[in-house]
PDB file of C-alpha atoms and ligand atoms in Angstrom:
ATOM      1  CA  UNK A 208       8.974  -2.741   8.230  1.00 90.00           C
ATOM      2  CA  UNK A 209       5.014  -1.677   8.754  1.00 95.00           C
ATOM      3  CA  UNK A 210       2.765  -4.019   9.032  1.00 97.00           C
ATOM      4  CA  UNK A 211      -1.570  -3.640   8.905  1.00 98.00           C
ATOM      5  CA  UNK A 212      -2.899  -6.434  11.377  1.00 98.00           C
ATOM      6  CA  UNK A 213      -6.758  -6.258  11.053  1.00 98.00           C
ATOM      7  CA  UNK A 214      -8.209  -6.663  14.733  1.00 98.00           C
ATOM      8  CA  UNK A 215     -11.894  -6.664  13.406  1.00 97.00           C
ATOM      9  CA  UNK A 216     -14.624  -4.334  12.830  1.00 98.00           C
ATOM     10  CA  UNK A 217     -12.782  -1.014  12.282  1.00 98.00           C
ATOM     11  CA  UNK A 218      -9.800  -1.533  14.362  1.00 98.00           C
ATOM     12  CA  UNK A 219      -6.070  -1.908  13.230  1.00 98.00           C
ATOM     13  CA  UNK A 220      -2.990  -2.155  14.469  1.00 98.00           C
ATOM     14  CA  UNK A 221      -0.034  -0.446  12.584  1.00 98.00           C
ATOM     15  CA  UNK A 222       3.034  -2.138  13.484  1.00 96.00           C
ATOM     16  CA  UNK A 223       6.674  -0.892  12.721  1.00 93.00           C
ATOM     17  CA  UNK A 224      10.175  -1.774  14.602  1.00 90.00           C
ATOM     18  CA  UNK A 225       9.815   0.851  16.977  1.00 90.00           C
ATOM     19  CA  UNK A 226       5.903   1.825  17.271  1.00 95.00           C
ATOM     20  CA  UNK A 227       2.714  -0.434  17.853  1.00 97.00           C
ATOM     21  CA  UNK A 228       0.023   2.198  16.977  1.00 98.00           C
ATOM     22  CA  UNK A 229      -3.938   1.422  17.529  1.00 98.00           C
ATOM     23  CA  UNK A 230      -6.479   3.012  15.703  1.00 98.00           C
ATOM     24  CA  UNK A 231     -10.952   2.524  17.003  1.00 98.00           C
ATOM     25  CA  UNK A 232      -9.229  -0.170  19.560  1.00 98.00           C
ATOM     26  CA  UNK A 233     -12.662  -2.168  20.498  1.00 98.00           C
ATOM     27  CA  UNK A 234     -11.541  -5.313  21.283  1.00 97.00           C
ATOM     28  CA  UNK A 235     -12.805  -6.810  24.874  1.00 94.00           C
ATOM     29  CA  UNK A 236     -16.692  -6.037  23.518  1.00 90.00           C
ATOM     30  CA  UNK A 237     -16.382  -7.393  19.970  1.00 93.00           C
ATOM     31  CA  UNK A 238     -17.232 -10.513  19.572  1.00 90.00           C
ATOM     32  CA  UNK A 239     -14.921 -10.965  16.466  1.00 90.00           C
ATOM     33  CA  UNK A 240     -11.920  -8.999  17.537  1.00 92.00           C
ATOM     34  CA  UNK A 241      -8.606 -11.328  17.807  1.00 90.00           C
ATOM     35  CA  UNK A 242      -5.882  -8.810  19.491  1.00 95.00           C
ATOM     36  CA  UNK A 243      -3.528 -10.100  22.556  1.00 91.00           C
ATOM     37  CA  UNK A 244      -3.022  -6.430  24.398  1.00 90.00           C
ATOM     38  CA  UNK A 245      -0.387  -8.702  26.934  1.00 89.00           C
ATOM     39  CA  UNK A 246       2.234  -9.138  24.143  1.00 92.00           C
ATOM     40  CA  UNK A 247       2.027  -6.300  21.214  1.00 94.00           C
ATOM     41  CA  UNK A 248       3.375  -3.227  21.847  1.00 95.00           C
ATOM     42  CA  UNK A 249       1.163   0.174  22.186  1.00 97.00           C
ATOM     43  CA  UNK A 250       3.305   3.436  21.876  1.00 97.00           C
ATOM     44  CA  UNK A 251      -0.233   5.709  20.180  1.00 98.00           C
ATOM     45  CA  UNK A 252      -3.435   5.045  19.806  1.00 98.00           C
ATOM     46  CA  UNK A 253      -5.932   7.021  17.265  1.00 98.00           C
ATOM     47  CA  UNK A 254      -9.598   7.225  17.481  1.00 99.00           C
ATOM     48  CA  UNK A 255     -12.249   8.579  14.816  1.00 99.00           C
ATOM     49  CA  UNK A 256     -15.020   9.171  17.163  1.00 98.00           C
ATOM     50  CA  UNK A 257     -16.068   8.484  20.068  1.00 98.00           C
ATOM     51  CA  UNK A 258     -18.916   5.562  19.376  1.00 98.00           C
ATOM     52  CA  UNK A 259     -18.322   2.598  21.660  1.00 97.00           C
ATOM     53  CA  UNK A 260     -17.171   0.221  18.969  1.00 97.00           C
ATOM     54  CA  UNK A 261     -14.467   2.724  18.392  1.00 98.00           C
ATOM     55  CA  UNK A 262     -13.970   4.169  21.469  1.00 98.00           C
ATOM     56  CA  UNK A 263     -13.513   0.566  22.789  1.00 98.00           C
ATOM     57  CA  UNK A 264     -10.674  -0.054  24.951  1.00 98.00           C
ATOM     58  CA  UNK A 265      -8.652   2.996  24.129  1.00 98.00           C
ATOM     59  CA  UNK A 266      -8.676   4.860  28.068  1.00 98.00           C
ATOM     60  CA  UNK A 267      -8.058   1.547  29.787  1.00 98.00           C
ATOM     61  CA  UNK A 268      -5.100   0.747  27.505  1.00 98.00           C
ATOM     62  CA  UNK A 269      -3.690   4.069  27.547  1.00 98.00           C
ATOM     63  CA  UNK A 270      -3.966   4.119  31.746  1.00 98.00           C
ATOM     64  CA  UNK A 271      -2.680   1.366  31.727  1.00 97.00           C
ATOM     65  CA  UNK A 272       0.397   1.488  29.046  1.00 96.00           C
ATOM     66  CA  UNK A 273       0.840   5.683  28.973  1.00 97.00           C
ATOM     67  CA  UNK A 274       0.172   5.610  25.222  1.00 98.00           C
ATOM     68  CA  UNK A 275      -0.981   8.853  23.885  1.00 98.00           C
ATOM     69  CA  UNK A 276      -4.593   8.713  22.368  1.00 98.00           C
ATOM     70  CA  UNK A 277      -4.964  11.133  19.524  1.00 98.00           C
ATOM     71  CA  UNK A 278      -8.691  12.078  18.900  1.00 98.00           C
ATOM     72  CA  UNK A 279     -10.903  14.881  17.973  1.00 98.00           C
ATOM     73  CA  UNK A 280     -10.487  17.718  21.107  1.00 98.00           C
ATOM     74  CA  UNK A 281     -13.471  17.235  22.952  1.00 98.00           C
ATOM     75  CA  UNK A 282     -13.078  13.661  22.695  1.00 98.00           C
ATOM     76  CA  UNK A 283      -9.218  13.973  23.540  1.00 98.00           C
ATOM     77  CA  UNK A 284     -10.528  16.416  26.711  1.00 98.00           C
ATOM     78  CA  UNK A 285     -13.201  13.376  27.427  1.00 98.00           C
ATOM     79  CA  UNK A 286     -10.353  10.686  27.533  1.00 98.00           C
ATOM     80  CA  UNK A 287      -8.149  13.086  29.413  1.00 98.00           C
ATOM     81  CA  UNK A 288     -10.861  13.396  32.500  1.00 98.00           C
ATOM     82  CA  UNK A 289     -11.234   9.370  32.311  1.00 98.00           C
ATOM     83  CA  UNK A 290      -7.489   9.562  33.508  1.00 98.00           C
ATOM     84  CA  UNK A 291      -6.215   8.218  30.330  1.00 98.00           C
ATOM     85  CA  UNK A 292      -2.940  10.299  28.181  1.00 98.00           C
ATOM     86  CA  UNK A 293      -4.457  12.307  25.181  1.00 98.00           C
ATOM     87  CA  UNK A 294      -3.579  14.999  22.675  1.00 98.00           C
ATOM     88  CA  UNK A 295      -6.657  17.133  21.103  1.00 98.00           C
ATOM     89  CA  UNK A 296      -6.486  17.975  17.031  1.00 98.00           C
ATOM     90  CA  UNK A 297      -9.556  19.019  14.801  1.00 98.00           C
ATOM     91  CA  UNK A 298     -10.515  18.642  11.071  1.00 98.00           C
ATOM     92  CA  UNK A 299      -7.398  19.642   9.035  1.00 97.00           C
ATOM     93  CA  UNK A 300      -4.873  19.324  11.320  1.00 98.00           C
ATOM     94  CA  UNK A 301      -1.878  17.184  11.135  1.00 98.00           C
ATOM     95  CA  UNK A 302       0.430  15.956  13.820  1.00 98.00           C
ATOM     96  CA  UNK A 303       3.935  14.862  13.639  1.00 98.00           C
ATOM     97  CA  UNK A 304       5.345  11.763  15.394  1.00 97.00           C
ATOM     98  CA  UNK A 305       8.761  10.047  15.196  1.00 95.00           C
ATOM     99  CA  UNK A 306       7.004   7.352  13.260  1.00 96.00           C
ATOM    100  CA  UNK A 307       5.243   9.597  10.722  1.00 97.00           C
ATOM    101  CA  UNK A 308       2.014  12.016  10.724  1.00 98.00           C
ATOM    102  CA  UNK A 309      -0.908  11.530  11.124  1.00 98.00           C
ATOM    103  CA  UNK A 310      -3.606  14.704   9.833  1.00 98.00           C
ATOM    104  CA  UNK A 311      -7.467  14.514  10.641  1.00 98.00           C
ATOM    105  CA  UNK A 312     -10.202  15.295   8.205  1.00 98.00           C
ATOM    106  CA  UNK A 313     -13.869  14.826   7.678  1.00 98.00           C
ATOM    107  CA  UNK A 314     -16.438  12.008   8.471  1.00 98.00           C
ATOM    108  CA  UNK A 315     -20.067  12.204   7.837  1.00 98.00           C
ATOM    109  CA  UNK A 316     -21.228  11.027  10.892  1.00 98.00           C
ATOM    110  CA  UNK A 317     -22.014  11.651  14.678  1.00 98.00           C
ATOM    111  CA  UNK A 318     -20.114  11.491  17.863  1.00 98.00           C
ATOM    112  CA  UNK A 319     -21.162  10.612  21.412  1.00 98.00           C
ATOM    113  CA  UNK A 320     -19.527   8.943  24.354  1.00 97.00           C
ATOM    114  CA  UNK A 321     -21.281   5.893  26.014  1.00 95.00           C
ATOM    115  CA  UNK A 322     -22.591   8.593  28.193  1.00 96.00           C
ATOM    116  CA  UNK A 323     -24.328  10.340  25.489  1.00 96.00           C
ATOM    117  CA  UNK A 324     -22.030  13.487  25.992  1.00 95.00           C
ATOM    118  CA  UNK A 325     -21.081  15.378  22.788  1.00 97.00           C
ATOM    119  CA  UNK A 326     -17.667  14.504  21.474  1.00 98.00           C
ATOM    120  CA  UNK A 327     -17.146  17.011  18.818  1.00 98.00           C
ATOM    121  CA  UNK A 328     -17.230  16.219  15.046  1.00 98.00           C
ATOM    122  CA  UNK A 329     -16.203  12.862  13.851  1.00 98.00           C
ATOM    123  CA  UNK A 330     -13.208  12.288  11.757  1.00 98.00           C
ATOM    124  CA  UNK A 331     -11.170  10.064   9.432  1.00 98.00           C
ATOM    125  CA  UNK A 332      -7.279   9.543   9.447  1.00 99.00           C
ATOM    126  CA  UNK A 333      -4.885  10.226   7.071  1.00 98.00           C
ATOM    127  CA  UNK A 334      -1.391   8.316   8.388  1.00 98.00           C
ATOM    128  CA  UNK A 335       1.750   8.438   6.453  1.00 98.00           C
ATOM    129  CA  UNK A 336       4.108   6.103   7.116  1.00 97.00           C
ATOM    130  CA  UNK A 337       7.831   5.239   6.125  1.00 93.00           C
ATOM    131  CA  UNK A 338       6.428   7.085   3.043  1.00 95.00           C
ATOM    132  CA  UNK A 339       2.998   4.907   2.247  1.00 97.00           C
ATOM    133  CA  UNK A 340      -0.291   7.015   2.851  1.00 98.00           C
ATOM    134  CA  UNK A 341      -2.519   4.954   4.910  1.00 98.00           C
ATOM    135  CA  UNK A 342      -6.329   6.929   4.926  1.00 98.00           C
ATOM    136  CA  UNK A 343      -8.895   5.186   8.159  1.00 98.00           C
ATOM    137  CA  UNK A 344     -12.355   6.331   6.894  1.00 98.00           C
ATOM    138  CA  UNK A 345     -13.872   6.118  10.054  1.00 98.00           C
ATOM    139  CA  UNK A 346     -17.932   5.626  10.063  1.00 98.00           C
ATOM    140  CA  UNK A 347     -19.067   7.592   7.339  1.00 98.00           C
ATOM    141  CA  UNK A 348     -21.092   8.364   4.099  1.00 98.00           C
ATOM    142  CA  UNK A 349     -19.949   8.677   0.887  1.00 98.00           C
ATOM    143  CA  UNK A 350     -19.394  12.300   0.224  1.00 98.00           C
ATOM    144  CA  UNK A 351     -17.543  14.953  -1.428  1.00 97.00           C
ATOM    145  CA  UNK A 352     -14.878  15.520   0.486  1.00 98.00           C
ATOM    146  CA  UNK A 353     -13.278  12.183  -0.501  1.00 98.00           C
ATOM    147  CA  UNK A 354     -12.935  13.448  -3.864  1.00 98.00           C
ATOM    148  CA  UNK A 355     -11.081  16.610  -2.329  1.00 98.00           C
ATOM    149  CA  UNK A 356      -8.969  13.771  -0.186  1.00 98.00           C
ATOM    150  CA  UNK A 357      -8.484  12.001  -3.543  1.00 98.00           C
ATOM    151  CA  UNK A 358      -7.014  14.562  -5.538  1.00 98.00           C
ATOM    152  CA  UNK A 359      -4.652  15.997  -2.886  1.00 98.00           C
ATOM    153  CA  UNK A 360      -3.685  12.853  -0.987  1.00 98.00           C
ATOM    154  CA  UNK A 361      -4.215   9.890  -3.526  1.00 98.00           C
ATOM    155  CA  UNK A 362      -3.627   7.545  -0.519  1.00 98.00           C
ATOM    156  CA  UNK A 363      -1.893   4.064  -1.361  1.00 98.00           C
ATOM    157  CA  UNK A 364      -4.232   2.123   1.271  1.00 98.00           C
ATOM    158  CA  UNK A 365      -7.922   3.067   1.842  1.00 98.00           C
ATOM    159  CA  UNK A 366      -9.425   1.329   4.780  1.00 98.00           C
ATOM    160  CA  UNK A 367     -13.361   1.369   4.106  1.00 98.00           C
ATOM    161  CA  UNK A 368     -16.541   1.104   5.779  1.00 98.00           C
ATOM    162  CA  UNK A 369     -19.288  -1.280   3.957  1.00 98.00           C
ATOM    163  CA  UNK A 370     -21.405  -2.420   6.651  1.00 98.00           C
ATOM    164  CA  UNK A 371     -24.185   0.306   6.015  1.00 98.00           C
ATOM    165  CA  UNK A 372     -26.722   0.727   8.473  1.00 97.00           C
ATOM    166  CA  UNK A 373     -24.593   3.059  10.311  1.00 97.00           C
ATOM    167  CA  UNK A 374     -21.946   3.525   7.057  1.00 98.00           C
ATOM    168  CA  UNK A 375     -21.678   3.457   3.770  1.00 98.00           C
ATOM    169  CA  UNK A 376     -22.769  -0.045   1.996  1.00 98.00           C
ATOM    170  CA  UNK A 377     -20.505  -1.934  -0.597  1.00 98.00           C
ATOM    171  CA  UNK A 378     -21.929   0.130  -3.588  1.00 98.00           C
ATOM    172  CA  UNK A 379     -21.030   3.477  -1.724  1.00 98.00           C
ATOM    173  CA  UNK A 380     -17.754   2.508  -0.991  1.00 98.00           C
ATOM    174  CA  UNK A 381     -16.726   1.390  -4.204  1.00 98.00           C
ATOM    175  CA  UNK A 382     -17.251   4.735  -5.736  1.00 98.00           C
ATOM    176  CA  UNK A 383     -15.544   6.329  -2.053  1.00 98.00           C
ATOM    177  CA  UNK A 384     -12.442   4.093  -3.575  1.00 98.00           C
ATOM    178  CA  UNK A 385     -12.642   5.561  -7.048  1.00 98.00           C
ATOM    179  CA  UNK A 386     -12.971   9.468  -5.424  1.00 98.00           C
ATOM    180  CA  UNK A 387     -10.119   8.434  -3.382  1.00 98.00           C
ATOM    181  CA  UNK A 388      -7.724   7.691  -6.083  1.00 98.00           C
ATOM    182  CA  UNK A 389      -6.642   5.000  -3.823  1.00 98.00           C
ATOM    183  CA  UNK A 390      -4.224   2.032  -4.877  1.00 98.00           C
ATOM    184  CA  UNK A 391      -5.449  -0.959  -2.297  1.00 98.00           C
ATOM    185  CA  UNK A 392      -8.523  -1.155  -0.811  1.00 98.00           C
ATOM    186  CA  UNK A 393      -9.712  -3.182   2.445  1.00 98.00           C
ATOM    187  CA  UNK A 394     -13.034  -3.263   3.374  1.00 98.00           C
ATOM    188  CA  UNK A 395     -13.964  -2.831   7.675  1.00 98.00           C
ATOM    189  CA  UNK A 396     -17.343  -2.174   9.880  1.00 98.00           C
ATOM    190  CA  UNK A 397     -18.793  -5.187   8.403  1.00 98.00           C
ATOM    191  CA  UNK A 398     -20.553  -8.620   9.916  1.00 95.00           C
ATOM    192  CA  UNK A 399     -19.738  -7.822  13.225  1.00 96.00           C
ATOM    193  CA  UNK A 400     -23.049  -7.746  14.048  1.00 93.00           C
ATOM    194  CA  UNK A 401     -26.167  -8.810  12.136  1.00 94.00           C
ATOM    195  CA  UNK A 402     -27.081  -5.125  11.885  1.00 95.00           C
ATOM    196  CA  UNK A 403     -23.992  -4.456   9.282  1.00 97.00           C
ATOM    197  CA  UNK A 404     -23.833  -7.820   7.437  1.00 96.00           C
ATOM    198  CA  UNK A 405     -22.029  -7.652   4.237  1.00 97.00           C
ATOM    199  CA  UNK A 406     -20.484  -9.756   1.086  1.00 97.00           C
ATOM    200  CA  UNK A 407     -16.783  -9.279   1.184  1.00 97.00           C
ATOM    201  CA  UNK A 408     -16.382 -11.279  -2.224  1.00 98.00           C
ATOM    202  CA  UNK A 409     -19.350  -8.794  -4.000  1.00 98.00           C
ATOM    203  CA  UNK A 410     -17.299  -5.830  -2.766  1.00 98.00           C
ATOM    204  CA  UNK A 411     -13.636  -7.419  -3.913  1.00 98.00           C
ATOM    205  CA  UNK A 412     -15.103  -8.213  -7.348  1.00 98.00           C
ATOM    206  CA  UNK A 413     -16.720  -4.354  -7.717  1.00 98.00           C
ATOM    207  CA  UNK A 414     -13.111  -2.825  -6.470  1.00 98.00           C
ATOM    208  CA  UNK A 415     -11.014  -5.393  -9.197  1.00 98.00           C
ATOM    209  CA  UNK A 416     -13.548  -4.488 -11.782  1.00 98.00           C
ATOM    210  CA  UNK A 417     -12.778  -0.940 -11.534  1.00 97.00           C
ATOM    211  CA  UNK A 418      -9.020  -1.293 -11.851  1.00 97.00           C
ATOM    212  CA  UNK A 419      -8.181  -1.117  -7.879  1.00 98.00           C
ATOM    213  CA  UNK A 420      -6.941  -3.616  -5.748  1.00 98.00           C
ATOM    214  CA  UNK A 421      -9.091  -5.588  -3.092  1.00 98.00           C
ATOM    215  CA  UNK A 422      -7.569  -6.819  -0.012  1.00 98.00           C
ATOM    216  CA  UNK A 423     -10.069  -8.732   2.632  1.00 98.00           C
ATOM    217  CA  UNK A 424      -8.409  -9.285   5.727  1.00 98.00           C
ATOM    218  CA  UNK A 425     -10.139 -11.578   8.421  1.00 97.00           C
ATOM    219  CA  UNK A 426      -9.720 -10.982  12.025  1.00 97.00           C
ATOM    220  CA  UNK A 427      -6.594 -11.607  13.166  1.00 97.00           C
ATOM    221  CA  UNK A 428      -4.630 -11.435   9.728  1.00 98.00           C
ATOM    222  CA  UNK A 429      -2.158  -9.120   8.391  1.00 97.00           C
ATOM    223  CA  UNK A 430      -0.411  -7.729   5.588  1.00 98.00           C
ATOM    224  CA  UNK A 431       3.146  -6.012   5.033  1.00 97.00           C
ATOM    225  CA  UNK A 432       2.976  -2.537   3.744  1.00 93.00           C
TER     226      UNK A 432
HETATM  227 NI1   NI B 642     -20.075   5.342  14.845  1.00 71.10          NI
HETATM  228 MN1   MN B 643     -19.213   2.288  14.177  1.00 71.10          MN
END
């Protein structure tokens, strides 16, 4: 069993019969984020930078439940003198769990704490899972290195920025899906806020009409992997 419960913006929750895994968990400051913290389960929690709307809740949550955040290692080191449980990796690395791996690589972006203190690069996730190959872009551009990711990893899920503003638009990320060689799409960092508004039904039709599939989940809805 794994299932991909969208939270909102670019938090998920990976869900299998053992783990509960987070990944960006901002969900007490975003306004669209449906997630009850009281009754799922939280063994790890994964974080692509250290932004606030990906940051989020993650210390509190792992004070409070001992899950391990997994982030960049000055981020890991900044979550670790909050008092919260974290393990440092950097671009390239990969990390084994009981559930699966989980290996870091590039973003096209910046990373700061709400404090403004330097958090080292900013990343996106590469998860594999009971076999499936679940890729968390993070914020990013487009760039090159997604056709590196592509060609080596071919993940089965892509989970993309489309927002812009801060991340790719929907034009970007349709060609990100294509260098990705990825099977499913689902689109994140979008309408949140009026800043990153964006047509979920423009971007579906551009990912169909390139042969890829297009999944839009709302807050609070999930799919089995
Ligand atoms: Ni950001
Ligand atoms: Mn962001």
């Amino acid at each position: 069993m794994l299932n991909l419960y969208y939270i909102g913006h670019s938090a998920f929750y990976l869900k299998t019969e053992k783990t509960g895994i987070l990944i960006d968990p901002f969900i007490s400051g975003n306004p669209k984020s449906v997630f009850d913290l009281q009754t799922n389960k939280i063994t790890n929690i994964f974080l692509t930078h250290a932004h606030a709307d990906h940051l989020g809740d993650a210390i509190p949550i792992s004070k409070a439940t001992r899950a391990e955040i997994t982030a960049i290692f000055e981020l890991a080191n900044y979550c670790m003198s909050k008092g919260a449980l974290s393990k440092g990796i950097n671009l390239g690395g990969k990390i084994e769990y009981p559930w699966g791996s989980a290996r870091f690589l590039p973003a096209f972006h910046s990373s700061s704490t709400p404090e403004g203190i330097y958090a080292g690069m900013p990343a996106s996730i590469l998860f594999e899972i009971n076999g499936l190959k679940i890729y968390h872009a993070g914020d990013t551009c487009l760039n090159a290195e997604m056709k590196t990711i592509g060609e080596v990893y071919s993940p089965d899920i892509a989970l993309l920025p489309i927002g812009s503003t801060f991340t790719m638009d929907i034009e970007e990320a349709t060609k990100a899906a294509k260098w990705l060689n990825a099977k499913q799409v689902i689109p994140m960092h979008y309408s949140t806020f009026d800043l990153i508004k964006a047509d979920t039904d423009k971007f579906k039709n551009a990912i169909e009409s390139q042969g890829q599939k297009c999944t839009i989940l709302a807050p609070g809805e999930s799919i089995n992997l």
